[in-house]
Short mmCIF file of N, CA, C and O in Angstrom, two decimals:
data_model
loop_
_atom_site.label_atom_id
_atom_site.label_comp_id
_atom_site.label_asym_id
_atom_site.label_seq_id
_atom_site.Cartn_x
_atom_site.Cartn_y
_atom_site.Cartn_z
N MET M 23 -1.41 21.75 -3.56
CA MET M 23 -2.09 20.54 -3.10
C MET M 23 -3.49 20.51 -3.70
O MET M 23 -4.17 21.53 -3.77
N ARG M 24 -3.88 19.33 -4.10
CA ARG M 24 -5.22 19.13 -4.67
C ARG M 24 -5.95 18.11 -3.81
O ARG M 24 -5.42 17.04 -3.52
N ILE M 25 -7.17 18.45 -3.40
CA ILE M 25 -8.02 17.55 -2.61
C ILE M 25 -9.07 16.96 -3.55
O ILE M 25 -9.71 17.69 -4.30
N THR M 26 -9.22 15.64 -3.50
CA THR M 26 -10.24 14.99 -4.29
C THR M 26 -11.12 14.15 -3.36
O THR M 26 -10.67 13.72 -2.30
N ALA M 27 -12.35 13.95 -3.77
CA ALA M 27 -13.27 13.13 -2.99
C ALA M 27 -13.78 12.00 -3.87
O ALA M 27 -14.09 12.21 -5.05
N ASP M 28 -13.86 10.83 -3.27
CA ASP M 28 -14.39 9.65 -3.95
C ASP M 28 -13.58 9.25 -5.17
O ASP M 28 -14.11 8.69 -6.12
N GLU M 29 -12.32 9.54 -5.14
CA GLU M 29 -11.39 9.09 -6.18
C GLU M 29 -10.37 8.20 -5.47
O GLU M 29 -9.32 8.65 -5.04
N THR M 30 -10.73 6.94 -5.28
CA THR M 30 -9.88 6.03 -4.53
C THR M 30 -8.58 5.81 -5.28
O THR M 30 -8.60 5.47 -6.46
N PRO M 31 -7.45 6.00 -4.61
CA PRO M 31 -6.17 5.79 -5.29
C PRO M 31 -5.97 4.31 -5.58
O PRO M 31 -6.58 3.44 -4.95
N GLY M 32 -5.09 4.01 -6.50
CA GLY M 32 -4.74 2.63 -6.77
C GLY M 32 -4.16 1.97 -5.52
O GLY M 32 -3.62 2.65 -4.64
N LEU M 33 -4.28 0.68 -5.46
CA LEU M 33 -3.83 -0.05 -4.27
C LEU M 33 -2.35 0.18 -4.01
O LEU M 33 -1.95 0.33 -2.84
N ASP M 34 -1.52 0.22 -5.04
CA ASP M 34 -0.09 0.42 -4.83
C ASP M 34 0.19 1.76 -4.15
O ASP M 34 1.01 1.84 -3.23
N ARG M 35 -0.49 2.79 -4.58
CA ARG M 35 -0.30 4.11 -3.96
C ARG M 35 -0.81 4.13 -2.52
O ARG M 35 -0.18 4.70 -1.64
N ALA M 36 -1.96 3.51 -2.30
CA ALA M 36 -2.51 3.45 -0.95
C ALA M 36 -1.57 2.67 -0.03
O ALA M 36 -1.28 3.11 1.09
N LEU M 37 -1.09 1.54 -0.49
CA LEU M 37 -0.16 0.74 0.32
C LEU M 37 1.10 1.53 0.66
O LEU M 37 1.59 1.47 1.79
N ALA M 38 1.61 2.27 -0.30
CA ALA M 38 2.82 3.06 -0.06
C ALA M 38 2.57 4.12 1.01
O ALA M 38 3.43 4.35 1.88
N LEU M 39 1.40 4.75 0.98
CA LEU M 39 1.09 5.76 1.99
C LEU M 39 0.91 5.13 3.37
O LEU M 39 1.46 5.60 4.36
N TYR M 40 0.12 4.06 3.45
CA TYR M 40 -0.08 3.38 4.73
C TYR M 40 1.25 2.87 5.27
O TYR M 40 1.51 2.94 6.47
N ASP M 41 2.12 2.38 4.40
CA ASP M 41 3.43 1.91 4.81
C ASP M 41 4.29 3.07 5.33
O ASP M 41 4.98 2.94 6.34
N ALA M 42 4.23 4.21 4.65
CA ALA M 42 5.04 5.37 5.04
C ALA M 42 4.70 5.87 6.44
O ALA M 42 5.57 6.38 7.14
N VAL M 43 3.43 5.72 6.85
CA VAL M 43 3.04 6.16 8.19
C VAL M 43 3.16 5.04 9.22
O VAL M 43 2.85 5.24 10.39
N GLY M 44 3.56 3.85 8.77
CA GLY M 44 3.80 2.75 9.68
C GLY M 44 2.56 1.97 10.09
O GLY M 44 2.58 1.25 11.10
N TRP M 45 1.50 2.04 9.31
CA TRP M 45 0.26 1.33 9.64
C TRP M 45 0.32 -0.08 9.04
O TRP M 45 -0.40 -0.40 8.10
N THR M 46 1.17 -0.90 9.62
CA THR M 46 1.41 -2.24 9.09
C THR M 46 0.21 -3.17 9.23
O THR M 46 0.11 -4.15 8.50
N ALA M 47 -0.69 -2.88 10.15
CA ALA M 47 -1.90 -3.71 10.26
C ALA M 47 -2.70 -3.65 8.96
O ALA M 47 -3.41 -4.60 8.63
N TYR M 48 -2.56 -2.57 8.22
CA TYR M 48 -3.24 -2.43 6.93
C TYR M 48 -2.40 -3.01 5.79
O TYR M 48 -2.94 -3.59 4.86
N THR M 49 -1.10 -2.84 5.85
CA THR M 49 -0.25 -3.21 4.71
C THR M 49 0.08 -4.69 4.67
O THR M 49 0.43 -5.19 3.60
N ARG M 50 -0.05 -5.39 5.77
CA ARG M 50 0.30 -6.82 5.73
C ARG M 50 -0.77 -7.66 5.04
O ARG M 50 -0.53 -8.81 4.73
N ASP M 51 -1.94 -7.07 4.79
CA ASP M 51 -2.99 -7.78 4.05
C ASP M 51 -3.56 -6.82 2.99
O ASP M 51 -4.60 -6.19 3.20
N PRO M 52 -2.87 -6.69 1.87
CA PRO M 52 -3.29 -5.74 0.83
C PRO M 52 -4.72 -5.94 0.35
O PRO M 52 -5.42 -4.96 0.06
N ASP M 53 -5.18 -7.19 0.27
CA ASP M 53 -6.55 -7.42 -0.19
C ASP M 53 -7.56 -6.85 0.79
O ASP M 53 -8.59 -6.30 0.38
N ARG M 54 -7.28 -6.96 2.08
CA ARG M 54 -8.17 -6.38 3.09
C ARG M 54 -8.19 -4.86 2.97
O ARG M 54 -9.25 -4.25 3.06
N LEU M 55 -7.03 -4.24 2.75
CA LEU M 55 -6.99 -2.79 2.56
C LEU M 55 -7.82 -2.41 1.34
O LEU M 55 -8.60 -1.45 1.39
N ALA M 56 -7.69 -3.15 0.26
CA ALA M 56 -8.47 -2.85 -0.96
C ALA M 56 -9.97 -2.93 -0.66
O ALA M 56 -10.74 -2.05 -1.08
N ARG M 57 -10.39 -3.96 0.07
CA ARG M 57 -11.81 -4.09 0.42
C ARG M 57 -12.25 -2.96 1.36
O ARG M 57 -13.37 -2.44 1.24
N SER M 58 -11.38 -2.56 2.27
CA SER M 58 -11.70 -1.47 3.20
C SER M 58 -11.91 -0.16 2.44
O SER M 58 -12.87 0.57 2.71
N LEU M 59 -11.03 0.13 1.52
CA LEU M 59 -11.18 1.35 0.73
C LEU M 59 -12.45 1.29 -0.11
O LEU M 59 -13.21 2.26 -0.18
N ALA M 60 -12.69 0.15 -0.74
CA ALA M 60 -13.88 0.00 -1.59
C ALA M 60 -15.16 0.10 -0.77
O ALA M 60 -16.18 0.59 -1.26
N GLY M 61 -15.13 -0.35 0.47
CA GLY M 61 -16.32 -0.33 1.32
C GLY M 61 -16.53 0.96 2.07
O GLY M 61 -17.51 1.11 2.80
N SER M 62 -15.64 1.90 1.89
CA SER M 62 -15.77 3.20 2.57
C SER M 62 -16.92 3.99 1.97
O SER M 62 -17.21 3.89 0.78
N HIS M 63 -17.56 4.80 2.79
CA HIS M 63 -18.61 5.69 2.29
C HIS M 63 -17.99 6.78 1.44
O HIS M 63 -18.53 7.18 0.41
N SER M 64 -16.83 7.27 1.88
CA SER M 64 -16.14 8.33 1.17
C SER M 64 -14.63 8.15 1.36
O SER M 64 -14.18 7.76 2.44
N VAL M 65 -13.89 8.42 0.33
CA VAL M 65 -12.42 8.45 0.40
C VAL M 65 -11.99 9.82 -0.10
O VAL M 65 -12.31 10.21 -1.22
N VAL M 66 -11.31 10.55 0.76
CA VAL M 66 -10.83 11.89 0.42
C VAL M 66 -9.31 11.81 0.35
O VAL M 66 -8.68 11.25 1.25
N THR M 67 -8.74 12.33 -0.71
CA THR M 67 -7.30 12.24 -0.90
C THR M 67 -6.68 13.61 -1.12
O THR M 67 -7.34 14.55 -1.58
N ALA M 68 -5.40 13.69 -0.81
CA ALA M 68 -4.61 14.91 -1.04
C ALA M 68 -3.43 14.53 -1.93
O ALA M 68 -2.75 13.53 -1.68
N TRP M 69 -3.21 15.34 -2.95
CA TRP M 69 -2.17 15.08 -3.94
C TRP M 69 -1.25 16.29 -4.03
O TRP M 69 -1.71 17.43 -4.00
N ASP M 70 0.05 16.03 -4.15
CA ASP M 70 0.98 17.14 -4.31
C ASP M 70 0.99 17.61 -5.76
O ASP M 70 0.32 17.03 -6.62
N ASP M 71 1.75 18.64 -6.02
CA ASP M 71 1.78 19.23 -7.37
C ASP M 71 2.36 18.29 -8.42
O ASP M 71 2.13 18.48 -9.61
N ASP M 72 3.10 17.28 -7.98
CA ASP M 72 3.68 16.31 -8.91
C ASP M 72 2.80 15.07 -9.08
O ASP M 72 3.20 14.11 -9.73
N GLY M 73 1.61 15.08 -8.48
CA GLY M 73 0.70 13.95 -8.61
C GLY M 73 0.92 12.84 -7.61
O GLY M 73 0.39 11.75 -7.77
N GLY M 74 1.72 13.11 -6.58
CA GLY M 74 1.96 12.11 -5.54
C GLY M 74 0.88 12.14 -4.47
O GLY M 74 0.41 13.22 -4.08
N LEU M 75 0.49 10.98 -3.99
CA LEU M 75 -0.50 10.87 -2.92
C LEU M 75 0.18 11.23 -1.60
O LEU M 75 1.09 10.54 -1.17
N VAL M 76 -0.28 12.31 -0.97
CA VAL M 76 0.35 12.76 0.28
C VAL M 76 -0.59 12.63 1.47
O VAL M 76 -0.15 12.77 2.62
N GLY M 77 -1.87 12.36 1.24
CA GLY M 77 -2.80 12.21 2.35
C GLY M 77 -4.06 11.49 1.94
O GLY M 77 -4.43 11.48 0.75
N LEU M 78 -4.70 10.87 2.93
CA LEU M 78 -5.92 10.13 2.68
C LEU M 78 -6.73 10.10 3.96
O LEU M 78 -6.18 9.94 5.06
N ALA M 79 -8.03 10.27 3.81
CA ALA M 79 -8.97 10.09 4.92
C ALA M 79 -10.17 9.35 4.35
O ALA M 79 -10.55 9.56 3.20
N ARG M 80 -10.73 8.48 5.17
CA ARG M 80 -11.91 7.75 4.68
C ARG M 80 -12.96 7.71 5.77
O ARG M 80 -12.66 7.86 6.95
N THR M 81 -14.20 7.53 5.33
CA THR M 81 -15.32 7.53 6.27
C THR M 81 -16.16 6.27 6.12
O THR M 81 -16.19 5.64 5.07
N VAL M 82 -16.85 5.96 7.19
CA VAL M 82 -17.87 4.93 7.23
C VAL M 82 -19.11 5.64 7.74
O VAL M 82 -19.07 6.28 8.80
N SER M 83 -20.20 5.58 6.99
CA SER M 83 -21.35 6.41 7.34
C SER M 83 -22.64 5.85 6.75
O SER M 83 -22.62 5.11 5.77
N ASP M 84 -23.77 6.26 7.37
CA ASP M 84 -25.06 6.00 6.74
C ASP M 84 -25.44 7.18 5.85
O ASP M 84 -26.46 7.16 5.18
N GLY M 85 -24.62 8.22 5.86
CA GLY M 85 -24.84 9.37 4.99
C GLY M 85 -25.89 10.34 5.49
O GLY M 85 -26.16 11.35 4.85
N GLU M 86 -26.46 10.09 6.66
CA GLU M 86 -27.51 10.96 7.18
C GLU M 86 -27.32 11.33 8.64
O GLU M 86 -27.30 12.49 9.00
N SER M 87 -27.21 10.33 9.50
CA SER M 87 -27.17 10.64 10.93
C SER M 87 -25.77 10.63 11.51
O SER M 87 -25.47 11.41 12.41
N ILE M 88 -24.89 9.76 11.03
CA ILE M 88 -23.56 9.66 11.64
C ILE M 88 -22.50 9.41 10.58
O ILE M 88 -22.75 8.79 9.55
N CYS M 89 -21.33 9.92 10.86
CA CYS M 89 -20.16 9.71 10.03
C CYS M 89 -19.00 9.35 10.94
O CYS M 89 -18.67 10.11 11.85
N TYR M 90 -18.42 8.20 10.72
CA TYR M 90 -17.20 7.81 11.41
C TYR M 90 -16.02 8.12 10.50
O TYR M 90 -15.98 7.65 9.36
N ILE M 91 -15.12 8.92 11.00
CA ILE M 91 -13.91 9.21 10.25
C ILE M 91 -12.93 8.09 10.60
O ILE M 91 -12.50 7.98 11.75
N GLN M 92 -12.67 7.26 9.64
CA GLN M 92 -11.93 6.03 9.90
C GLN M 92 -10.42 6.25 9.90
O GLN M 92 -9.76 6.00 10.88
N ASP M 93 -9.86 6.67 8.82
CA ASP M 93 -8.41 6.85 8.72
C ASP M 93 -8.10 8.27 8.31
O ASP M 93 -8.78 8.83 7.44
N VAL M 94 -7.08 8.84 8.92
CA VAL M 94 -6.53 10.12 8.48
C VAL M 94 -5.02 9.92 8.44
O VAL M 94 -4.39 9.74 9.49
N LEU M 95 -4.47 9.90 7.24
CA LEU M 95 -3.05 9.66 7.06
C LEU M 95 -2.42 10.79 6.28
O LEU M 95 -3.00 11.27 5.30
N VAL M 96 -1.24 11.21 6.70
CA VAL M 96 -0.46 12.19 5.95
C VAL M 96 0.97 11.65 5.85
O VAL M 96 1.55 11.25 6.87
N HIS M 97 1.49 11.64 4.65
CA HIS M 97 2.86 11.16 4.45
C HIS M 97 3.80 11.99 5.33
O HIS M 97 3.66 13.21 5.41
N PRO M 98 4.74 11.34 6.01
CA PRO M 98 5.64 12.08 6.91
C PRO M 98 6.34 13.26 6.25
O PRO M 98 6.56 14.29 6.89
N ALA M 99 6.68 13.16 4.98
CA ALA M 99 7.36 14.26 4.28
C ALA M 99 6.43 15.44 4.02
O ALA M 99 6.90 16.53 3.67
N SER M 100 5.12 15.26 4.21
CA SER M 100 4.15 16.33 3.93
C SER M 100 3.47 16.85 5.18
O SER M 100 2.51 17.63 5.08
N ARG M 101 3.93 16.45 6.34
CA ARG M 101 3.29 16.90 7.58
C ARG M 101 3.60 18.36 7.83
O ARG M 101 4.58 18.91 7.35
N ARG M 102 2.71 18.98 8.60
CA ARG M 102 2.82 20.40 8.99
C ARG M 102 2.68 21.33 7.78
O ARG M 102 3.21 22.43 7.76
N ARG M 103 1.91 20.87 6.78
CA ARG M 103 1.66 21.68 5.59
C ARG M 103 0.18 21.87 5.33
O ARG M 103 -0.22 22.26 4.24
N GLY M 104 -0.67 21.51 6.30
CA GLY M 104 -2.10 21.72 6.15
C GLY M 104 -2.84 20.58 5.47
O GLY M 104 -4.03 20.72 5.17
N VAL M 105 -2.17 19.46 5.23
CA VAL M 105 -2.81 18.35 4.53
C VAL M 105 -3.93 17.75 5.38
O VAL M 105 -5.06 17.59 4.90
N ALA M 106 -3.64 17.42 6.62
CA ALA M 106 -4.67 16.81 7.48
C ALA M 106 -5.84 17.77 7.68
O ALA M 106 -7.00 17.35 7.65
N ARG M 107 -5.54 19.03 7.88
CA ARG M 107 -6.61 20.03 8.04
C ARG M 107 -7.50 20.06 6.79
O ARG M 107 -8.72 20.08 6.88
N ALA M 108 -6.89 20.06 5.62
CA ALA M 108 -7.67 20.11 4.38
C ALA M 108 -8.54 18.86 4.24
O ALA M 108 -9.71 18.96 3.84
N LEU M 109 -7.99 17.69 4.57
CA LEU M 109 -8.77 16.46 4.50
C LEU M 109 -9.95 16.52 5.47
O LEU M 109 -11.09 16.19 5.11
N MET M 110 -9.68 16.92 6.69
CA MET M 110 -10.73 16.98 7.71
C MET M 110 -11.80 18.02 7.36
O MET M 110 -12.99 17.77 7.55
N GLU M 111 -11.39 19.17 6.87
CA GLU M 111 -12.37 20.19 6.50
C GLU M 111 -13.25 19.73 5.35
O GLU M 111 -14.44 20.04 5.30
N GLU M 112 -12.68 18.99 4.42
CA GLU M 112 -13.48 18.44 3.32
C GLU M 112 -14.53 17.48 3.88
O GLU M 112 -15.70 17.53 3.48
N ILE M 113 -14.12 16.63 4.80
CA ILE M 113 -15.08 15.70 5.40
C ILE M 113 -16.13 16.44 6.21
O ILE M 113 -17.32 16.15 6.10
N GLN M 114 -15.72 17.42 7.00
CA GLN M 114 -16.70 18.19 7.78
C GLN M 114 -17.71 18.86 6.86
O GLN M 114 -18.90 18.92 7.19
N GLY M 115 -17.27 19.36 5.74
CA GLY M 115 -18.19 19.98 4.80
C GLY M 115 -19.14 18.98 4.16
O GLY M 115 -20.34 19.23 4.03
N ARG M 116 -18.61 17.83 3.78
CA ARG M 116 -19.43 16.80 3.13
C ARG M 116 -20.47 16.22 4.08
O ARG M 116 -21.51 15.75 3.63
N TYR M 117 -20.19 16.21 5.38
CA TYR M 117 -21.08 15.58 6.34
C TYR M 117 -21.67 16.58 7.33
O TYR M 117 -22.14 16.20 8.40
N ALA M 118 -21.70 17.83 6.97
CA ALA M 118 -22.24 18.87 7.86
C ALA M 118 -23.71 18.62 8.21
O ALA M 118 -24.18 19.06 9.25
N HIS M 119 -24.43 17.93 7.36
CA HIS M 119 -25.85 17.65 7.60
C HIS M 119 -26.07 16.51 8.60
O HIS M 119 -27.18 16.32 9.09
N CYS M 120 -25.02 15.75 8.90
CA CYS M 120 -25.16 14.63 9.84
C CYS M 120 -25.28 15.13 11.28
O CYS M 120 -24.83 16.23 11.61
N MET M 121 -25.86 14.31 12.12
CA MET M 121 -26.02 14.68 13.52
C MET M 121 -24.72 14.57 14.31
O MET M 121 -24.54 15.27 15.30
N PHE M 122 -23.82 13.68 13.89
CA PHE M 122 -22.61 13.47 14.67
C PHE M 122 -21.49 12.96 13.77
O PHE M 122 -21.70 12.08 12.95
N LEU M 123 -20.31 13.53 13.94
CA LEU M 123 -19.10 13.04 13.31
C LEU M 123 -18.21 12.50 14.42
O LEU M 123 -18.00 13.18 15.43
N ALA M 124 -17.72 11.29 14.26
CA ALA M 124 -16.92 10.65 15.30
C ALA M 124 -15.62 10.14 14.70
O ALA M 124 -15.55 9.80 13.53
N LEU M 125 -14.60 10.13 15.53
CA LEU M 125 -13.36 9.49 15.15
C LEU M 125 -12.71 8.91 16.38
O LEU M 125 -12.92 9.38 17.50
N THR M 126 -11.97 7.86 16.16
CA THR M 126 -11.20 7.23 17.22
C THR M 126 -9.74 7.39 16.85
O THR M 126 -9.36 7.16 15.70
N THR M 127 -8.95 7.79 17.81
CA THR M 127 -7.53 8.00 17.55
C THR M 127 -6.73 7.55 18.76
O THR M 127 -7.29 7.07 19.75
N ASP M 128 -5.45 7.71 18.68
CA ASP M 128 -4.56 7.26 19.75
C ASP M 128 -4.79 8.05 21.04
O ASP M 128 -5.15 9.24 21.00
N ALA M 129 -4.57 7.39 22.15
CA ALA M 129 -4.79 7.98 23.47
C ALA M 129 -3.75 9.05 23.78
O ALA M 129 -2.65 9.07 23.20
N ASP M 130 -4.10 9.94 24.70
CA ASP M 130 -3.16 10.94 25.18
C ASP M 130 -1.86 10.26 25.59
O ASP M 130 -1.85 9.13 26.08
N GLY M 131 -0.76 10.97 25.39
CA GLY M 131 0.54 10.46 25.80
C GLY M 131 1.28 9.70 24.71
O GLY M 131 2.44 9.38 24.87
N THR M 132 0.62 9.44 23.58
CA THR M 132 1.30 8.76 22.47
C THR M 132 1.82 9.80 21.49
O THR M 132 1.37 10.94 21.45
N GLU M 133 2.77 9.37 20.67
CA GLU M 133 3.35 10.29 19.68
C GLU M 133 2.29 10.78 18.70
O GLU M 133 2.25 11.97 18.36
N ASP M 134 1.44 9.88 18.23
CA ASP M 134 0.39 10.29 17.29
C ASP M 134 -0.58 11.27 17.93
O ASP M 134 -1.03 12.21 17.27
N ALA M 135 -0.90 11.07 19.19
CA ALA M 135 -1.81 11.98 19.88
C ALA M 135 -1.21 13.38 19.99
O ALA M 135 -1.92 14.38 19.84
N GLU M 136 0.08 13.45 20.23
CA GLU M 136 0.74 14.76 20.33
C GLU M 136 0.56 15.55 19.04
O GLU M 136 0.43 16.77 19.08
N ARG M 137 0.56 14.85 17.91
CA ARG M 137 0.41 15.52 16.61
C ARG M 137 -1.05 15.79 16.26
O ARG M 137 -1.38 16.83 15.74
N SER M 138 -1.92 14.81 16.53
CA SER M 138 -3.28 14.90 16.00
C SER M 138 -4.28 15.58 16.91
O SER M 138 -5.18 16.27 16.43
N HIS M 139 -4.18 15.41 18.21
CA HIS M 139 -5.20 15.96 19.11
C HIS M 139 -5.35 17.47 18.99
O HIS M 139 -6.49 17.96 18.96
N PRO M 140 -4.26 18.24 18.94
CA PRO M 140 -4.46 19.69 18.78
C PRO M 140 -5.22 20.06 17.51
O PRO M 140 -6.06 20.96 17.53
N LEU M 141 -4.97 19.36 16.42
CA LEU M 141 -5.70 19.63 15.18
C LEU M 141 -7.17 19.30 15.34
O LEU M 141 -8.04 20.11 14.98
N TYR M 142 -7.48 18.13 15.86
CA TYR M 142 -8.88 17.74 16.02
C TYR M 142 -9.62 18.73 16.92
O TYR M 142 -10.74 19.12 16.62
N ARG M 143 -8.98 19.16 17.98
CA ARG M 143 -9.60 20.16 18.86
C ARG M 143 -9.81 21.49 18.13
O ARG M 143 -10.86 22.11 18.26
N ALA M 144 -8.82 21.90 17.35
CA ALA M 144 -8.93 23.15 16.60
C ALA M 144 -10.07 23.10 15.58
O ALA M 144 -10.65 24.14 15.25
N LEU M 145 -10.41 21.90 15.12
CA LEU M 145 -11.50 21.73 14.17
C LEU M 145 -12.85 21.53 14.85
O LEU M 145 -13.86 21.27 14.19
N GLY M 146 -12.88 21.62 16.18
CA GLY M 146 -14.14 21.53 16.91
C GLY M 146 -14.45 20.18 17.52
O GLY M 146 -15.48 20.02 18.18
N PHE M 147 -13.59 19.19 17.31
CA PHE M 147 -13.81 17.87 17.91
C PHE M 147 -13.45 17.92 19.38
O PHE M 147 -12.54 18.65 19.78
N GLN M 148 -14.18 17.17 20.18
CA GLN M 148 -13.95 17.13 21.61
C GLN M 148 -13.87 15.67 22.06
O GLN M 148 -14.52 14.80 21.48
N PRO M 149 -13.10 15.43 23.12
CA PRO M 149 -13.10 14.07 23.68
C PRO M 149 -14.52 13.68 24.10
O PRO M 149 -15.32 14.54 24.50
N HIS M 150 -14.82 12.40 23.99
CA HIS M 150 -16.17 11.93 24.33
C HIS M 150 -16.59 12.36 25.73
O HIS M 150 -17.74 12.75 25.93
N ASP M 151 -15.69 12.28 26.68
CA ASP M 151 -16.04 12.68 28.06
C ASP M 151 -16.55 14.11 28.11
O ASP M 151 -17.50 14.41 28.84
N ASP M 152 -15.92 15.01 27.34
CA ASP M 152 -16.33 16.41 27.34
C ASP M 152 -17.73 16.59 26.76
O ASP M 152 -18.41 17.58 27.04
N LEU M 153 -18.16 15.65 25.94
CA LEU M 153 -19.49 15.70 25.33
C LEU M 153 -20.51 14.88 26.13
O LEU M 153 -21.64 14.71 25.69
N ARG M 154 -20.09 14.41 27.29
CA ARG M 154 -20.91 13.56 28.15
C ARG M 154 -21.32 12.28 27.41
O ARG M 154 -22.46 11.82 27.50
N LEU M 155 -20.34 11.73 26.68
CA LEU M 155 -20.52 10.49 25.94
C LEU M 155 -19.43 9.51 26.37
O LEU M 155 -18.41 9.91 26.90
N ALA M 156 -19.65 8.26 26.13
CA ALA M 156 -18.64 7.24 26.34
C ALA M 156 -18.44 6.51 25.02
O ALA M 156 -19.35 6.33 24.23
N ALA M 157 -17.21 6.11 24.77
CA ALA M 157 -16.91 5.33 23.59
C ALA M 157 -16.47 3.94 24.06
O ALA M 157 -15.77 3.80 25.04
N PHE M 158 -16.90 2.93 23.33
CA PHE M 158 -16.55 1.56 23.65
C PHE M 158 -15.99 0.91 22.40
O PHE M 158 -16.36 1.27 21.28
N GLY M 159 -15.13 -0.02 22.58
CA GLY M 159 -14.56 -0.76 21.46
C GLY M 159 -14.43 -2.22 21.83
O GLY M 159 -14.46 -2.59 22.99
N TYR M 160 -14.26 -3.02 20.81
CA TYR M 160 -14.10 -4.46 20.99
C TYR M 160 -13.19 -4.96 19.88
O TYR M 160 -13.42 -4.66 18.72
N ARG M 161 -12.14 -5.66 20.24
CA ARG M 161 -11.25 -6.26 19.26
C ARG M 161 -11.39 -7.77 19.37
O ARG M 161 -10.97 -8.36 20.35
N PRO M 162 -11.98 -8.42 18.35
CA PRO M 162 -12.14 -9.88 18.40
C PRO M 162 -10.79 -10.59 18.30
O PRO M 162 -9.85 -10.09 17.83
#
């Protein structure tokens, strides 16, 4: 596996990965996905030995005080092989100087949470409540 930073994959490859994980909110508007990737502070990718895109994580950040980890995707055929860990560790290293790294993910009790929460905890992330913080969201 090869990890790259700031090498945004072509839109076709990105769409295929987002589609493989079932993130249709991203794939139904390819132009929006292209703009999202282009507007990211950082795009970290994982590639298999054959040059296939197997993982992607992207950030939104001011580069100094905070980093939001926006998407963490691993192709279903590549799960449980350390891809997500490698992506997250790359981001943690790149943003170690920031005051706070944040991510929003699926709530407890969902299938995605069953897979991702143990990894995030193992990497030192804690639920906002445990940090005496609250998270708020708004969907227009």
